[in-house]
Amino acid sequence: MVIHKTPILAFILAASLALCAFSQAQDANSLIERLQGGIDLYSQGRWREAVGELRRVQANASTRTQKAEALYWISLSELSAGEYEAALRDMEAMEALDQANRRISELAYHKGRVYYYLGRYDEAIVLLKNYSDGIPSKPDGSYAPQNASKRASALYWVGECLYSLGLLDKANEVFLLITEEFPRSPKYEASSYRIALINQKRVEAELLGLLKWSHEESLKTMEEYQRREHAYDQALIAYQKRIADMLKDTRLSDLENENAQFRKELAFAQERISGLERDLQLALAGFDPDASRDKKARLEAMRDQASSLINEISSAGRSGR
């Protein structure tokens, strides 16, 4: 009896291939479900859970496109969670993995935001401006609603970068452009707020400058007042000295006049004394012991008077000096 093995082997092979295909289809469906589950977690704001689910998709992905898709949503979840360094690493990994991926252009916008949050404002401006300029417009220059929203969002983050760099005038121009050309954009309210804040900062800067000028003027006024006060004090001291000198000179003049008068009176008194002394000498020389006692007493009285006059004149001269 001859057994034909070829048809049996063919059947087994076909069954195996079908089973393999079915298994791969199941795996693909499971991967898609996991990917969608991760995206749903991201949409719900459960970003760290989304990262965990999407990491499993990345690990089990069989194609570059699948891995790139997982990395895209992982990076967005990390960006929303504030894990900017991790988000940047995954974005760069996605770019290196699949440059032709359909998400690459959108990734540039999100990467610009990451640069902003990392303080790399100049790099963010370049990336976001290139992204904004690459958004297609209609023939009349206007934008479709979805593209208008994208362009307004990119310009908004350019404005935020300029604002953070302190370039308030340029930032104000960008925010004004958004409010004027994209009034229905989700960034309209935020741009209007930034414009109001910039105007407030301008007023604050003007007031601060005015306050600084006023303070400087006050210091100048105070310095001038102190300088004049010092000058007045010096002048007052000089006037007081001059007055003292004048009073001193007047007193000396009065003393000199008094001394001259005393000298004159003293000379006159000395002449009288000299005359009395001469009379006394003559009287004594011719005095007779037998003369009357009254005459003798008068002569002694004259001598005492002369002595008293001398003492009086000397005392007056000392008190005058």
XYZ file of C-alpha atoms in Angstrom:
321
model
C 0.000 0.000 0.000
C 1.436 3.347 -1.046
C 0.829 6.440 1.096
C 0.986 9.817 -0.606
C 2.761 12.176 1.905
C 2.983 15.291 -0.260
C -0.607 16.466 0.074
C -0.474 15.915 3.829
C 2.712 17.956 4.208
C 1.263 20.709 2.074
C -1.816 20.787 4.235
C 0.234 20.952 7.430
C 2.385 23.760 6.012
C -0.656 25.741 4.930
C -2.240 25.272 8.326
C 0.944 26.424 10.046
C 1.162 29.511 7.885
C -2.462 30.327 8.506
C -1.977 29.862 12.233
C 1.132 32.059 12.149
C -0.689 34.718 10.192
C -3.588 34.514 12.590
C -1.205 34.816 15.546
C 0.541 37.795 13.974
C -2.811 39.388 13.291
C -3.745 38.852 16.897
C -0.423 40.354 18.037
C -0.921 43.309 15.718
C -4.424 43.847 17.007
C -3.163 43.601 20.578
C -0.416 46.125 19.814
C -2.904 48.510 18.252
C -5.162 48.135 21.268
C -2.279 48.868 23.624
C -1.275 51.893 21.546
C -4.819 53.219 21.603
C -4.993 52.544 25.317
C -1.837 54.600 25.846
C -3.223 57.435 23.724
C -6.462 57.355 25.736
C -4.499 57.596 29.000
C -2.623 60.578 27.550
C -5.919 62.255 26.599
C -7.218 61.711 30.137
C -4.195 63.457 31.635
C -2.847 60.204 33.115
C 0.544 60.874 31.579
C 2.775 58.572 33.626
C 0.416 55.655 33.134
C 0.396 56.477 29.436
C 4.192 56.352 29.324
C 4.198 52.891 30.935
C 1.635 51.493 28.498
C 3.317 53.050 25.471
C 6.734 51.733 26.537
C 5.306 48.223 26.275
C 4.073 49.043 22.774
C 7.553 50.319 21.872
C 9.172 47.136 23.207
C 6.815 44.819 21.302
C 6.632 46.809 18.056
C 7.841 44.896 15.041
C 8.319 47.797 12.633
C 10.092 51.135 12.730
C 6.808 52.905 12.086
C 5.201 51.280 15.116
C 8.162 52.149 17.342
C 8.157 55.738 16.049
C 4.427 56.061 16.746
C 4.927 54.829 20.294
C 7.839 57.224 20.840
C 5.766 60.121 19.541
C 3.036 59.620 22.129
C 5.559 58.809 24.851
C 7.327 62.136 24.249
C 4.020 64.044 24.323
C 3.087 62.368 27.614
C 6.477 63.273 29.106
C 6.130 66.838 27.846
C 2.720 67.153 29.507
C 4.116 65.641 32.726
C 6.912 68.233 32.790
C 9.655 65.682 32.117
C 11.290 67.834 29.464
C 14.705 66.169 29.272
C 13.107 62.736 28.846
C 10.702 64.123 26.244
C 13.594 65.611 24.259
C 15.492 62.294 24.303
C 12.492 60.369 22.996
C 11.801 62.983 20.316
C 15.374 62.731 19.078
C 15.136 58.922 19.173
C 12.013 59.088 17.021
C 13.710 61.432 14.522
C 16.675 59.075 14.245
C 14.384 56.060 13.842
C 12.064 57.283 11.098
C 12.716 60.598 9.364
C 9.968 59.881 6.852
C 7.337 59.407 9.545
C 4.163 61.420 9.107
C 4.547 62.759 12.660
C 7.922 64.418 12.038
C 6.511 67.804 11.016
C 4.216 67.936 14.070
C 7.072 66.765 16.252
C 8.949 69.985 15.387
C 6.232 72.061 17.072
C 6.334 70.017 20.265
C 10.128 69.969 20.250
C 10.079 73.768 20.060
C 7.909 73.816 23.173
C 10.376 71.516 24.943
C 13.201 73.904 24.053
C 11.143 76.751 25.524
C 10.603 74.936 28.819
C 14.311 74.077 28.986
C 15.193 77.759 28.535
C 16.743 77.220 25.104
C 14.785 80.127 23.661
C 16.884 80.866 20.576
C 16.686 77.245 19.380
C 12.972 77.193 20.097
C 12.363 80.360 18.052
C 14.167 78.960 15.004
C 12.338 75.624 15.157
C 8.888 77.117 15.771
C 9.273 79.782 13.087
C 10.309 77.182 10.512
C 7.323 75.064 11.511
C 4.982 78.064 11.251
C 6.349 79.109 7.867
C 5.862 75.550 6.586
C 2.114 75.521 7.279
C 0.319 75.738 3.905
C -2.065 78.618 3.229
C -4.870 79.138 0.737
C -4.266 80.987 -2.556
C -5.649 84.162 -1.015
C -3.142 83.940 1.842
C -5.648 82.852 4.467
C -5.495 79.560 6.355
C -7.878 76.687 6.804
C -9.206 76.552 10.401
C -6.947 73.679 11.442
C -3.871 75.252 9.859
C -4.764 78.658 11.312
C -4.847 77.098 14.771
C -1.461 75.445 14.203
C 0.137 78.662 12.953
C -1.286 80.715 15.816
C -0.011 78.172 18.357
C 3.487 78.172 16.870
C 3.576 81.982 16.793
C 2.351 82.104 20.373
C 5.325 80.088 21.595
C 7.648 82.277 19.530
C 6.149 85.238 21.387
C 6.657 83.484 24.720
C 10.325 82.912 23.891
C 10.780 86.583 22.977
C 8.994 87.591 26.168
C 11.274 85.383 28.266
C 14.318 86.924 26.550
C 13.084 90.370 27.607
C 12.374 91.445 24.013
C 8.994 92.866 24.971
C 8.431 94.998 21.873
C 9.036 92.082 19.500
C 6.941 89.765 21.660
C 4.124 92.310 21.638
C 4.218 92.406 17.831
C 3.814 88.614 17.664
C 0.931 88.560 20.146
C -0.797 91.409 18.295
C -0.441 89.448 15.048
C -2.213 86.488 16.646
C -5.106 88.601 17.970
C -5.539 90.426 14.669
C -5.165 87.541 12.198
C -6.360 84.575 14.260
C -9.159 85.861 16.522
C -10.737 82.375 16.719
C -7.513 80.683 17.736
C -7.277 78.921 21.131
C -4.257 81.186 21.741
C -6.281 84.396 21.318
C -7.052 84.837 25.037
C -3.512 83.973 26.114
C -2.085 86.427 23.566
C -4.460 89.173 24.748
C -3.340 88.553 28.319
C 0.317 88.808 27.323
C -0.345 92.101 25.516
C -1.986 93.515 28.648
C 0.909 92.256 30.777
C 3.482 93.834 28.457
C 1.632 97.161 28.592
C 1.593 96.910 32.373
C 5.323 96.220 32.424
C 5.882 99.279 30.234
C 3.933 101.437 32.690
C 5.888 99.912 35.576
C 9.160 100.620 33.775
C 8.129 104.232 33.165
C 7.075 104.669 36.790
C 10.284 103.048 37.977
C 12.298 105.377 35.758
C 10.358 108.364 37.067
C 10.865 107.205 40.639
C 14.581 106.743 40.016
C 14.809 110.207 38.473
C 12.871 111.686 41.399
C 15.167 109.924 43.857
C 18.261 111.198 42.061
C 16.827 114.722 42.029
C 16.033 114.439 45.732
C 19.611 113.379 46.416
C 20.888 116.303 44.368
C 18.587 118.676 46.264
C 19.715 117.232 49.582
C 23.373 117.530 48.593
C 22.814 121.117 47.451
C 21.004 121.908 50.707
C 23.828 120.410 52.760
C 26.395 122.293 50.698
C 24.577 125.590 51.212
C 24.050 124.855 54.900
C 27.770 124.241 55.274
C 28.500 127.475 53.391
C 26.080 129.372 55.660
C 27.726 127.890 58.749
C 31.152 128.910 57.494
C 29.902 132.400 56.668
C 28.292 132.698 60.114
C 31.519 131.639 61.802
C 33.426 134.201 59.738
C 30.927 136.955 60.636
C 31.088 136.051 64.307
C 34.868 136.206 64.192
C 34.785 139.570 62.454
C 32.329 140.928 65.010
C 34.493 139.636 67.839
C 37.531 141.256 66.260
C 35.625 144.521 65.831
C 34.472 144.448 69.448
C 37.984 143.662 70.527
C 39.369 146.563 68.494
C 36.718 148.908 69.958
C 37.518 147.801 73.512
C 41.243 148.318 72.900
C 40.523 151.753 71.521
C 38.440 152.612 74.593
C 41.161 151.301 76.878
C 43.783 153.324 75.047
C 41.656 156.463 75.430
C 41.130 155.749 79.122
C 44.845 155.085 79.613
C 45.702 158.330 77.856
C 43.319 160.195 80.184
C 44.793 158.446 83.219
C 48.285 159.262 82.015
C 47.273 162.882 81.659
C 45.721 162.974 85.134
C 48.710 161.142 86.554
C 51.094 163.666 85.025
C 48.985 166.482 86.457
C 48.898 164.822 89.869
C 52.624 164.198 89.775
C 53.162 167.882 89.088
C 50.987 168.768 92.079
C 52.787 166.254 94.239
C 56.147 167.592 93.142
C 54.978 171.109 93.992
C 53.696 170.008 97.383
C 56.926 168.175 98.070
C 58.881 171.291 97.224
C 56.680 173.367 99.501
C 57.037 170.793 102.194
C 60.812 170.726 101.891
C 60.962 174.483 102.033
C 58.633 174.515 104.953
C 60.568 171.896 106.806
C 63.852 173.569 106.032
C 62.664 176.760 107.568
C 60.731 175.165 110.369
C 61.258 176.727 113.781
C 60.979 174.374 116.694
C 59.339 177.088 118.683
C 56.713 177.751 116.019
C 53.155 177.073 116.853
C 51.869 173.585 116.851
C 49.059 174.498 114.449
C 51.447 175.257 111.628
C 53.226 171.985 112.133
C 49.982 170.087 112.040
C 49.021 171.768 108.770
C 52.296 170.778 107.193
C 51.869 167.135 108.233
C 48.345 167.187 106.874
C 49.654 168.454 103.534
C 52.145 165.585 103.458
C 49.461 163.015 104.213
C 47.238 164.529 101.519
C 50.010 164.232 98.941
C 50.653 160.615 99.889
C 46.922 159.808 99.669
C 46.664 161.441 96.237
C 49.534 159.362 94.929
C 47.874 156.136 96.113
C 44.523 157.140 94.592
C 46.018 157.891 91.176
C 47.982 154.629 91.150
C 44.881 152.609 92.017
C 42.876 154.305 89.260
C 45.571 153.558 86.718
C 45.633 149.840 87.638
C 41.835 149.473 87.437
C 41.826 151.178 84.015
C 44.270 148.676 82.704
